[in-house]
Coordinates of C-alpha atoms (C1' of nucleotides) in Angstrom, one line a residue:
Chain A
M1290 CA 5.9 -8.8 36.7
K1291 CA 3.8 -5.3 37.4
V1292 CA 1.9 -5.0 34.4
S1293 CA 1.7 -1.1 34.0
K1294 CA -1.7 1.0 33.7
H1295 CA -0.1 3.7 31.9
K1296 CA -1.9 4.2 28.1
G1297 CA 0.5 3.3 25.3
D1298 CA 2.5 0.6 27.7
D1299 CA 2.5 -3.5 26.9
M1300 CA 0.8 -2.4 23.4
S1301 CA 3.1 -5.8 22.2
D1302 CA -0.1 -6.7 20.2
L1303 CA 0.1 -3.3 18.4
R1304 CA -0.7 -3.4 15.1
V1305 CA -0.5 -0.1 12.4
R1306 CA -0.6 -0.2 9.1
F1307 CA 0.6 2.3 6.2
A1308 CA -1.7 2.7 3.7
P1309 CA -1.0 5.0 0.4
S1310 CA -3.1 5.4 -2.7
P1311 CA -1.1 4.0 -6.3
T1312 CA -2.1 7.7 -7.8
G1313 CA 1.9 8.4 -8.0
Y1314 CA 5.3 8.0 -6.4
L1315 CA 6.1 7.1 -2.6
H1316 CA 6.8 10.8 -1.6
V1317 CA 8.0 12.3 1.1
G1318 CA 5.1 12.7 3.0
G1319 CA 4.4 9.3 2.7
A1320 CA 7.7 8.4 3.5
R1321 CA 6.9 9.9 6.6
T1322 CA 4.1 8.7 8.0
A1323 CA 5.4 4.4 7.1
L1324 CA 8.4 6.0 9.0
F1325 CA 6.4 6.7 11.8
N1326 CA 4.1 3.9 12.0
W1327 CA 7.3 1.6 11.3
L1328 CA 8.9 2.9 14.3
L1329 CA 6.3 2.1 16.4
A1330 CA 5.8 -1.2 15.5
K1331 CA 9.3 -1.8 15.8
K1332 CA 9.4 -0.4 18.8
L1333 CA 7.0 -2.1 20.6
G1334 CA 7.2 -5.2 18.7
G1335 CA 4.1 -4.8 17.0
S1336 CA 2.9 -5.8 13.7
F1337 CA 3.4 -2.7 10.4
I1338 CA 1.0 -3.2 8.0
L1339 CA 1.3 -2.4 4.3
R1340 CA -2.3 -1.4 2.6
I1341 CA -2.9 -1.0 -0.6
E1342 CA -5.7 2.0 -1.5
D1343 CA -6.7 2.0 -4.4
T1344 CA -10.8 1.8 -4.4
D1345 CA -10.3 4.7 -7.4
V1346 CA -9.8 2.5 -10.4
D1347 CA -8.7 4.9 -12.5
R1348 CA -6.9 6.7 -11.0
S1349 CA -5.1 3.8 -9.0
T1350 CA -1.7 2.0 -11.6
K1351 CA 0.2 -0.6 -11.5
E1352 CA 2.9 1.6 -12.4
S1353 CA 2.7 4.1 -8.8
V1354 CA 2.1 0.7 -6.3
D1355 CA 5.8 -0.2 -7.6
A1356 CA 7.3 2.7 -7.0
I1357 CA 6.1 3.1 -3.6
L1358 CA 6.9 -0.5 -2.9
E1359 CA 10.7 0.8 -4.2
G1360 CA 11.0 3.7 -2.1
M1361 CA 9.4 1.8 0.6
K1362 CA 12.2 -0.8 0.1
W1363 CA 15.3 1.5 -0.8
L1364 CA 14.4 3.2 2.8
G1365 CA 13.7 0.2 4.1
L1366 CA 10.8 0.3 6.1
N1367 CA 10.0 -3.5 5.9
W1368 CA 6.1 -4.8 7.0
D1369 CA 5.5 -7.3 8.4
E1370 CA 2.4 -8.2 6.3
G1371 CA 0.7 -7.3 2.5
P1372 CA 0.7 -5.1 0.8
F1373 CA -2.7 -5.7 0.9
Y1374 CA -5.1 -4.5 -1.7
Q1375 CA -8.5 -3.1 -1.7
S1376 CA -9.6 -4.2 -4.9
D1377 CA -9.4 -7.4 -4.1
S1378 CA -12.0 -7.2 -1.0
F1379 CA -14.7 -5.0 -3.4
P1380 CA -17.3 -8.2 -2.6
I1381 CA -16.3 -7.8 1.4
Y1382 CA -17.6 -4.8 1.2
K1383 CA -20.3 -4.8 -0.4
E1384 CA -21.3 -7.7 1.9
Y1385 CA -20.9 -4.9 4.6
V1386 CA -23.3 -2.4 2.8
Q1387 CA -25.5 -4.7 2.6
K1388 CA -25.3 -4.8 6.4
L1389 CA -25.7 -1.5 6.8
V1390 CA -29.0 -1.3 4.5
D1391 CA -31.2 -4.1 6.3
V1392 CA -30.5 -3.2 9.5
G1393 CA -31.5 0.5 7.9
K1394 CA -28.3 2.2 8.7
A1395 CA -27.9 3.2 5.3
Y1396 CA -30.4 3.9 2.1
K1397 CA -30.5 4.3 -1.7
C1398 CA -30.3 7.5 -2.7
Y1399 CA -31.5 8.8 -6.4
C1400 CA -30.1 11.9 -6.1
T1401 CA -28.2 13.2 -8.9
V1402 CA -24.6 14.6 -9.5
E1403 CA -26.3 17.0 -11.0
D1404 CA -28.7 17.5 -8.6
L1405 CA -25.8 17.6 -5.6
D1406 CA -24.4 19.8 -7.2
A1407 CA -26.7 22.1 -7.8
K1408 CA -28.1 22.3 -4.5
R1409 CA -24.4 22.8 -2.7
N1410 CA -24.1 25.7 -5.6
L1411 CA -27.3 27.6 -4.0
A1412 CA -27.0 26.2 -0.4
M1413 CA -22.9 28.0 -0.6
Q1414 CA -24.0 31.3 -2.3
E1415 CA -27.0 31.8 0.0
G1416 CA -24.4 31.3 2.7
R1417 CA -25.4 28.2 4.4
K1418 CA -23.6 24.9 4.4
P1419 CA -23.0 22.7 1.6
K1420 CA -24.2 19.3 3.2
Y1421 CA -26.7 16.7 1.8
D1422 CA -30.1 18.2 2.9
G1423 CA -31.1 14.7 3.5
A1424 CA -33.9 14.2 0.3
C1425 CA -33.7 11.2 -0.1
R1426 CA -33.4 9.5 3.8
E1427 CA -36.7 9.4 4.5
R1428 CA -37.9 8.2 1.4
R1429 CA -40.5 5.2 1.5
E1430 CA -40.7 3.5 -2.2
L1431 CA -37.8 2.3 -4.0
L1432 CA -37.0 3.4 -7.8
E1433 CA -37.0 0.9 -10.1
G1434 CA -34.5 0.8 -12.0
Q1435 CA -33.2 4.0 -10.7
P1436 CA -29.5 4.0 -10.4
Y1437 CA -28.3 5.5 -6.8
V1438 CA -25.6 5.2 -4.4
I1439 CA -26.3 4.0 -0.8
R1440 CA -25.7 6.6 1.7
F1441 CA -24.8 5.9 5.7
R1442 CA -27.4 7.5 7.9
A1443 CA -25.7 9.0 10.0
P1444 CA -26.4 10.1 13.5
Q1445 CA -27.7 14.0 13.2
A1446 CA -27.1 15.5 17.2
G1447 CA -24.9 14.9 19.5
V1448 CA -21.2 14.8 19.0
T1449 CA -18.5 12.6 18.3
S1450 CA -15.3 13.5 19.7
F1451 CA -12.0 10.8 19.8
D1452 CA -8.8 10.8 21.7
D1453 CA -5.9 12.0 19.3
L1454 CA -2.3 10.5 20.3
I1455 CA -0.5 13.9 18.9
K1456 CA -3.5 16.7 19.0
G1457 CA -5.3 15.5 22.1
T1458 CA -9.1 15.0 22.1
I1459 CA -10.8 16.5 19.3
T1460 CA -14.7 16.7 19.3
F1461 CA -17.2 17.4 16.1
P1462 CA -20.8 18.4 16.4
N1463 CA -22.9 15.7 14.7
E1464 CA -25.2 18.5 12.0
E1465 CA -21.0 19.0 10.8
L1466 CA -21.1 15.5 9.8
D1467 CA -23.9 14.6 6.4
D1468 CA -25.0 11.4 5.2
L1469 CA -21.1 10.2 3.2
I1470 CA -21.5 8.1 0.3
I1471 CA -20.6 4.7 0.8
Q1472 CA -21.3 3.1 -2.0
R1473 CA -21.1 4.4 -5.9
T1474 CA -23.5 4.6 -8.2
D1475 CA -21.5 1.9 -10.4
G1476 CA -21.5 0.1 -7.3
T1477 CA -17.9 0.1 -5.8
P1478 CA -17.0 1.2 -2.3
T1479 CA -15.9 4.7 -1.2
Y1480 CA -12.5 5.5 0.8
N1481 CA -14.1 6.7 4.0
F1482 CA -16.7 2.8 4.2
C1483 CA -13.3 1.1 2.7
V1484 CA -10.8 1.8 5.9
V1485 CA -13.3 1.3 8.3
I1486 CA -13.6 -2.2 6.6
D1487 CA -9.7 -2.9 6.5
D1488 CA -8.6 -1.5 9.9
A1489 CA -11.6 -3.7 11.3
S1490 CA -11.1 -6.3 9.5
M1491 CA -7.2 -6.6 9.9
R1492 CA -7.5 -5.5 13.2
I1493 CA -5.4 -2.2 13.3
T1494 CA -4.9 -1.0 16.8
T1495 CA -3.6 2.1 15.6
V1496 CA -4.4 4.6 13.4
I1497 CA -1.0 7.0 12.2
R1498 CA -1.6 9.0 9.1
G1499 CA -1.4 12.7 7.7
D1500 CA -3.1 15.4 9.4
D1501 CA -5.4 16.1 6.3
H1502 CA -7.2 12.9 7.5
V1503 CA -8.4 14.8 11.1
N1504 CA -11.9 15.7 9.2
N1505 CA -12.6 11.9 8.0
T1506 CA -12.0 10.2 11.8
P1507 CA -15.6 10.8 13.6
R1508 CA -17.3 9.8 10.1
Q1509 CA -15.7 7.5 10.2
I1510 CA -15.6 6.5 14.2
Q1511 CA -19.7 6.8 13.5
L1512 CA -19.1 3.5 10.6
Y1513 CA -16.9 1.8 13.4
E1514 CA -20.0 2.0 15.7
A1515 CA -23.3 1.3 13.3
L1516 CA -21.0 -1.3 12.3
G1517 CA -20.0 -3.0 15.6
F1518 CA -16.3 -2.8 15.2
P1519 CA -14.3 -1.5 18.3
V1520 CA -12.8 2.0 17.1
P1521 CA -8.5 2.0 17.1
Q1522 CA -7.0 4.9 18.8
F1523 CA -5.5 7.9 16.4
A1524 CA -3.1 9.3 15.9
H1525 CA -2.7 12.5 13.0
V1526 CA 0.4 13.7 12.0
P1527 CA 0.9 17.3 10.8
M1528 CA 1.4 18.3 7.2
I1529 CA 4.8 19.0 5.6
L1530 CA 4.9 22.4 3.4
G1531 CA 7.4 23.5 1.4
S1532 CA 9.8 26.9 2.0
D1533 CA 6.2 29.1 1.3
K1534 CA 4.9 27.2 3.9
A1535 CA 2.2 25.4 1.1
R1536 CA 1.4 22.0 1.6
L1537 CA 4.7 20.4 -0.1
S1538 CA 4.1 19.6 -4.1
K1539 CA 6.5 19.4 -7.2
R1540 CA 6.8 23.3 -7.9
H1541 CA 9.8 23.1 -4.7
G1542 CA 11.7 21.0 -6.0
A1543 CA 12.0 17.1 -5.4
T1544 CA 9.5 15.5 -3.4
S1545 CA 9.8 11.1 -4.3
V1546 CA 12.4 9.9 -2.6
I1547 CA 13.2 7.8 -5.7
A1548 CA 13.9 11.4 -6.8
Y1549 CA 16.7 11.9 -3.7
R1550 CA 17.5 8.4 -4.4
D1551 CA 19.1 9.7 -7.7
M1552 CA 20.1 12.9 -6.9
G1553 CA 22.9 11.0 -4.6
F1554 CA 21.0 10.7 -1.2
L1555 CA 21.5 8.0 1.5
P1556 CA 18.1 6.4 3.0
E1557 CA 19.9 6.8 6.3
A1558 CA 20.1 10.5 5.3
L1559 CA 16.6 11.1 4.3
I1560 CA 15.5 8.7 7.3
N1561 CA 17.1 10.9 9.9
Y1562 CA 16.0 14.0 8.4
L1563 CA 12.3 13.0 8.1
V1564 CA 12.2 11.8 11.2
R1565 CA 12.9 14.9 12.8
L1566 CA 10.6 16.5 10.7
G1567 CA 7.9 17.0 13.7
W1568 CA 9.8 15.0 16.5
S1569 CA 12.7 14.8 18.9
H1570 CA 14.2 13.3 21.1
G1571 CA 15.7 16.3 23.3
D1572 CA 18.3 18.0 21.3
D1573 CA 19.4 14.8 19.3
E1574 CA 20.1 15.2 16.2
I1575 CA 21.7 12.2 14.7
F1576 CA 20.1 8.9 14.9
S1577 CA 21.0 5.7 13.5
S1578 CA 18.2 3.2 13.2
S1579 CA 18.1 1.3 16.3
E1580 CA 18.9 4.5 18.2
M1581 CA 15.3 6.1 16.4
I1582 CA 13.6 2.9 17.5
Q1583 CA 14.2 2.7 21.0
K1584 CA 13.8 6.6 21.4
F1585 CA 10.9 6.9 19.3
D1586 CA 7.4 8.1 21.2
I1587 CA 4.6 8.8 19.8
N1588 CA 3.5 11.7 22.1
N1589 CA 6.7 13.4 21.3
V1590 CA 5.5 13.9 17.8
G1591 CA 4.8 17.8 17.4
R1592 CA 1.3 19.3 16.9
S1593 CA 2.4 21.5 13.8
A1594 CA 2.8 21.4 10.4
S1595 CA 7.1 22.0 9.6
V1596 CA 8.9 23.1 6.3
F1597 CA 11.3 21.2 4.4
N1598 CA 14.8 22.7 4.3
T1599 CA 17.0 20.6 1.6
E1600 CA 20.2 22.3 3.0
K1601 CA 19.9 20.1 6.6
L1602 CA 18.9 17.3 4.5
L1603 CA 22.8 17.6 2.8
W1604 CA 24.0 18.4 6.1
L1605 CA 22.9 15.0 7.1
N1606 CA 23.6 13.0 4.0
A1607 CA 26.9 14.8 4.6
H1608 CA 27.4 13.8 7.7
Y1609 CA 26.4 9.7 7.0
I1610 CA 28.7 10.3 3.8
K1611 CA 32.2 11.3 6.4
N1612 CA 31.1 8.8 8.3
G1613 CA 30.0 6.0 5.5
D1614 CA 31.6 2.2 5.2
P1615 CA 34.0 3.3 1.9
E1616 CA 33.1 0.1 0.0
R1617 CA 29.8 0.0 0.4
L1618 CA 29.6 4.0 -0.7
A1619 CA 31.8 3.3 -3.9
N1620 CA 28.8 0.8 -4.9
L1621 CA 26.7 3.3 -4.2
L1622 CA 28.6 5.7 -6.7
L1623 CA 29.2 3.5 -9.2
P1624 CA 25.7 4.4 -10.9
H1625 CA 26.5 8.3 -10.6
L1626 CA 30.0 7.3 -12.3
S1627 CA 27.9 5.7 -15.2
A1628 CA 26.2 9.0 -16.1
R1629 CA 29.0 10.7 -16.5
E1630 CA 30.3 7.5 -18.8
V1631 CA 33.2 7.1 -16.1
T1632 CA 35.1 3.4 -16.7
T1633 CA 37.0 2.5 -13.6
L1634 CA 38.3 -0.3 -14.8
G1635 CA 41.9 0.1 -15.6
G1636 CA 41.8 3.4 -12.7
P1637 CA 42.3 3.6 -9.2
D1638 CA 40.9 1.6 -6.8
L1639 CA 37.1 3.0 -6.6
M1640 CA 37.6 2.6 -2.4
S1641 CA 40.6 4.6 -2.4
V1642 CA 39.3 7.4 -3.8
V1643 CA 35.8 7.4 -2.2
K1644 CA 38.1 7.8 0.9
T1645 CA 39.9 11.3 -0.9
L1646 CA 36.1 12.3 -0.8
Q1647 CA 33.8 11.6 1.8
E1648 CA 34.2 14.9 4.3
R1649 CA 34.2 16.3 0.5
A1650 CA 30.9 15.4 -1.3
Q1651 CA 27.5 16.0 0.4
T1652 CA 26.0 13.9 -2.0
L1653 CA 27.0 10.9 -4.6
E1654 CA 26.3 12.9 -7.4
E1655 CA 29.1 15.7 -6.4
M1656 CA 31.0 12.4 -4.9
A1657 CA 30.5 11.1 -8.9
D1658 CA 31.7 14.3 -9.9
R1659 CA 34.7 14.3 -8.2
A1660 CA 35.8 11.4 -8.5
V1661 CA 36.1 12.0 -12.4
F1662 CA 39.2 13.0 -12.9
Y1663 CA 41.0 10.4 -11.1
Y1664 CA 39.9 8.4 -13.5
N1665 CA 39.8 10.6 -17.0
A1666 CA 43.1 12.2 -16.8
P1667 CA 42.7 16.2 -17.4
V1668 CA 42.2 17.8 -21.1
S1669 CA 42.9 21.1 -19.9
Y1670 CA 43.6 23.3 -17.1
D1671 CA 42.4 25.7 -14.7
E1672 CA 44.1 28.7 -16.9
A1673 CA 43.4 31.6 -14.8
A1674 CA 44.6 29.2 -11.4
L1675 CA 47.5 28.7 -13.5
A1676 CA 48.1 32.1 -14.4
K1677 CA 48.9 33.1 -11.1
F1678 CA 51.9 31.6 -11.2
D1679 CA 55.2 32.1 -13.6
K1680 CA 56.1 29.9 -16.6
E1681 CA 59.4 28.8 -15.6
Q1682 CA 58.4 28.8 -11.8
L1683 CA 55.9 26.5 -12.8
K1684 CA 58.3 24.1 -15.0
S1685 CA 61.1 24.0 -12.3
V1686 CA 58.6 23.1 -9.9
F1687 CA 57.0 20.1 -11.8
T1688 CA 60.6 19.3 -12.7
A1689 CA 61.6 18.8 -9.0
V1690 CA 58.1 16.6 -7.9
S1691 CA 58.9 14.8 -11.4
M1692 CA 62.5 14.0 -9.9
K1693 CA 61.6 13.4 -6.4
L1694 CA 58.7 11.2 -7.8
A1695 CA 60.4 9.5 -9.9
D1696 CA 62.6 7.6 -7.7
V1697 CA 60.4 6.5 -4.6
S1698 CA 58.3 3.4 -4.4
G1699 CA 55.0 2.0 -2.2
L1700 CA 55.0 5.4 0.2
D1701 CA 52.1 6.2 2.0
V1702 CA 50.5 9.7 2.1
A1703 CA 51.6 11.0 5.1
G1704 CA 55.0 9.8 2.5
I1705 CA 54.3 11.7 -0.1
D1706 CA 53.6 15.1 1.9
A1707 CA 56.8 14.5 3.4
L1708 CA 58.4 14.2 0.5
F1709 CA 56.4 17.4 -1.4
K1710 CA 57.9 19.5 2.7
E1711 CA 61.2 19.1 1.2
V1712 CA 61.2 19.7 -2.4
C1713 CA 59.9 23.0 -0.5
S1714 CA 62.6 23.4 2.3
E1715 CA 65.2 22.2 -0.6
N1716 CA 64.3 24.7 -3.3
G1717 CA 62.9 27.8 -0.6
W1718 CA 60.0 27.6 -1.7
K1719 CA 56.5 27.8 0.2
M1720 CA 54.0 25.2 0.0
G1721 CA 51.7 26.6 -1.8
Q1722 CA 53.8 27.4 -4.6
V1723 CA 54.2 23.5 -4.8
G1724 CA 50.9 22.0 -3.9
Q1725 CA 49.0 24.3 -6.4
P1726 CA 50.3 23.4 -9.7
V1727 CA 51.0 20.0 -8.8
R1728 CA 47.4 19.6 -7.9
I1729 CA 45.9 21.5 -11.5
A1730 CA 48.0 19.2 -13.2
L1731 CA 46.8 16.2 -11.3
S1732 CA 43.3 17.2 -11.1
G1733 CA 43.1 19.9 -14.0
G1734 CA 41.5 22.2 -11.4
T1735 CA 42.0 24.0 -8.0
Q1736 CA 40.1 21.9 -5.7
A1737 CA 40.1 18.5 -5.1
P1738 CA 42.0 16.3 -1.8
G1739 CA 45.4 16.3 -0.7
I1740 CA 48.5 16.0 -2.8
G1741 CA 49.2 13.2 -0.8
E1742 CA 46.2 11.8 -1.5
I1743 CA 46.2 11.7 -4.7
V1744 CA 49.3 11.2 -5.7
V1745 CA 49.3 7.7 -3.8
T1746 CA 45.4 7.0 -5.1
L1747 CA 46.1 7.7 -8.3
G1748 CA 50.2 5.8 -8.6
V1749 CA 53.3 7.3 -8.3
E1750 CA 53.4 6.5 -12.0
E1751 CA 49.8 7.9 -13.8
A1752 CA 51.0 11.2 -11.2
L1753 CA 54.8 11.5 -13.6
R1754 CA 52.8 11.2 -16.5
R1755 CA 49.9 13.7 -16.5
I1756 CA 52.9 16.2 -14.9
Q1757 CA 55.0 15.3 -18.0
K1758 CA 51.5 16.4 -20.1
A1759 CA 51.5 19.7 -17.5
Q1760 CA 55.2 20.7 -18.5
E1761 CA 54.8 19.9 -22.1
F1762 CA 51.3 22.4 -21.9
I1763 CA 53.4 24.8 -20.0
A1764 CA 55.8 24.8 -22.7
L1765 CA 53.3 25.5 -25.5
Chain B
rG180 C1' -18.4 31.1 4.7
rG181 C1' -18.7 26.6 8.1
rU182 C1' -16.2 22.8 10.7
rC183 C1' -11.7 20.6 12.9
rC184 C1' -6.2 22.2 13.5
rC185 C1' -1.9 24.8 13.8
rA186 C1' 2.0 29.0 16.1
rU187 C1' 9.4 29.4 20.2
rC188 C1' 15.2 32.2 15.9
rG189 C1' 15.2 32.6 8.1
rU190 C1' 14.4 26.8 8.7
rC191 C1' 14.0 21.9 12.3
rU192 C1' 13.0 22.0 17.4
rA193 C1' 14.1 21.9 23.8
rG194 C1' 10.8 23.8 27.0
rU195 C1' 5.7 21.5 30.4
rG196 C1' 4.8 28.9 35.7
rG197 C1' 10.4 31.4 38.4
rU198 C1' 15.7 29.2 32.5
rU199 C1' 21.4 34.7 30.8
rA200 C1' 14.5 31.0 26.6
rG201 C1' 19.0 25.5 24.9
rG202 C1' 20.4 22.6 21.2
rA203 C1' 20.7 21.3 15.5
rC204 C1' 20.5 23.6 9.9
rG205 C1' 22.0 28.6 7.6
rC206 C1' 24.4 32.9 7.9
rU207 C1' 28.3 35.2 9.6
rG208 C1' 33.8 36.5 12.5
rG209 C1' 38.1 33.4 12.8
rC210 C1' 41.8 29.3 13.9
rC211 C1' 43.9 25.2 11.3
rU212 C1' 45.5 24.4 5.9
rC213 C1' 48.9 23.0 -0.3
rU214 C1' 43.2 23.6 -2.8
rC215 C1' 38.0 22.2 -2.2
rA216 C1' 36.3 20.4 2.5
rC217 C1' 36.4 18.3 7.1
rG218 C1' 37.1 20.1 12.3
rC219 C1' 37.7 23.4 16.4
rC220 C1' 37.0 28.9 18.5
rG221 C1' 32.9 33.5 18.7
rG222 C1' 28.6 35.7 16.8
rA223 C1' 24.0 37.9 15.0
rG224 C1' 18.7 35.7 15.6
rA225 C1' 12.8 33.5 18.0
rC226 C1' 8.5 33.3 22.6
rC227 C1' 1.9 36.5 16.6
rG228 C1' -1.5 40.4 19.3
rG229 C1' -4.2 42.2 23.2
rG230 C1' -6.6 40.5 27.6
rG231 C1' -7.1 37.9 32.0
rU232 C1' -5.1 33.4 35.9
rU233 C1' -1.5 34.1 39.2
rC234 C1' 3.5 37.1 43.6
rA235 C1' 5.9 35.0 38.7
rA236 C1' 3.9 33.6 32.2
rC237 C1' 7.1 30.8 26.5
rU238 C1' 4.4 27.8 29.5
rC239 C1' -2.9 27.9 31.6
rC240 C1' -7.9 30.0 30.1
rC241 C1' -10.4 33.7 26.7
rC242 C1' -10.5 36.6 21.9
rG243 C1' -8.5 38.1 17.9
rU244 C1' -5.0 37.8 14.1
rG245 C1' -2.6 35.0 10.2
rG246 C1' -1.3 29.8 8.6
rG247 C1' -3.5 24.9 7.2
rA248 C1' -6.3 20.8 6.2
rC249 C1' -11.3 19.1 5.0
rU250 C1' -16.2 20.4 2.9
rA251 C1' -16.2 15.4 -4.4
rC252 C1' -20.3 8.9 -6.3
rC253 C1' -10.7 11.3 -4.7
rA254 C1' -7.9 8.8 -1.3

RNA sequence: GGUCCCAUCGUCUAGUGGUUAGGACGCUGGCCUCUCACGCCGGAGACCGGGGUUCAACUCCCCGUGGGACUACCA
């Protein structure tokens, strides 16, 4: 077999990671980043690693970790290694900080937060760069007992650049980069330092992450080089925006993937929606997970931010509901029915109910709403709709239909539909004069599955009972 | 302010110098029809602006303009 020289080929030793910080739930932006990582790993037979970035002890919570894991699992984004916690590696970071200090690539800085803030504000006011002024960079004497942070001694001349898999070559003048803090006063390491140590020690080959990290990348590259680690490849995926083109946030509506689950979305719909946000494969819109894996290519990820569009997500969800397995949907629908205090016990077969609703619901929530009448007989009727028919007419329709229905059994949907046609032709009625009143009698309203579907699903006996009740109602 | 990134219908996008600029969501006209949906057929709808390069620019370059990110002892 010939070995291809093309970049991106033969990457079976590819190692990628998703590294959320546990300061909230898994949001759709993070989910998409995770998805792209997962897809690339699956496609190239690499490893997908989950790492929890909890170096900020104050803001990190166990609840958030659980919420993120729950979201990942729901979406089916299984990981090969982890979850690893940065907080478990504090001693290791410390070791590497010391190494850098020993060789003079890092130094103690005694500047106080107040001093730094003051200098920064002054610089801003005077229109200068608000970067660290290097006050302690050349300090020779050590101040005993004074609190300090450790700063990385960054190169001040030249440029740092990298070839981003998505954005192309990006170059930064080193003079724009100041000496970043790698260890806080309390001895804990900071984010930019930890990612480098972790990505290096986990032998990550390709870092796929949000666009908002582009500016951190040159600093991290300098750290890799100072530490003597190989620099991984980078791929920065653009942000997801809200309808007003501002960064997606709660005020744009739901951003948590679990919230979408609770609103009745299917995981495959959300995944399909997310994969198309920023990535494309010609004119294709619908992707099964195996198609996604097969067709995914990081080079086809777009460079610009995209707006989250719930309408399209709804369309995809409707698509997957329409084509989904009724049994699975029935199970997924259960909690939504419970939330409506509907019990399916003793009622129609839920799977049959689902089948009548698959083309009529965009979400499981909507399906649940539409399913209620099957289990709870109407206690009132759409009076406005009923008013469109003459009372006497209604009576004769109900009577005629009841008589027909009374002596049939075992009919399927087509059979029941044919039976209604008979009623029409025998009495000189139009289907509209018969179907709609019966629909109201059976469901209480005007929007429901086809008459035949309802009668068969409900069962002839229950249908007759409901028609009788309606008959009594209009007699009042 | 500085640095970096981005720019095709309202939205998601295809497009890699020569196309009637394609598809999808949404919107909309019609068909189907017992309601609601589904489905099918049709319609409106875009290359941010200005300079170059070229026989020819949506496509390449530059400058604007407009968005966004970062500029923390957050990640």
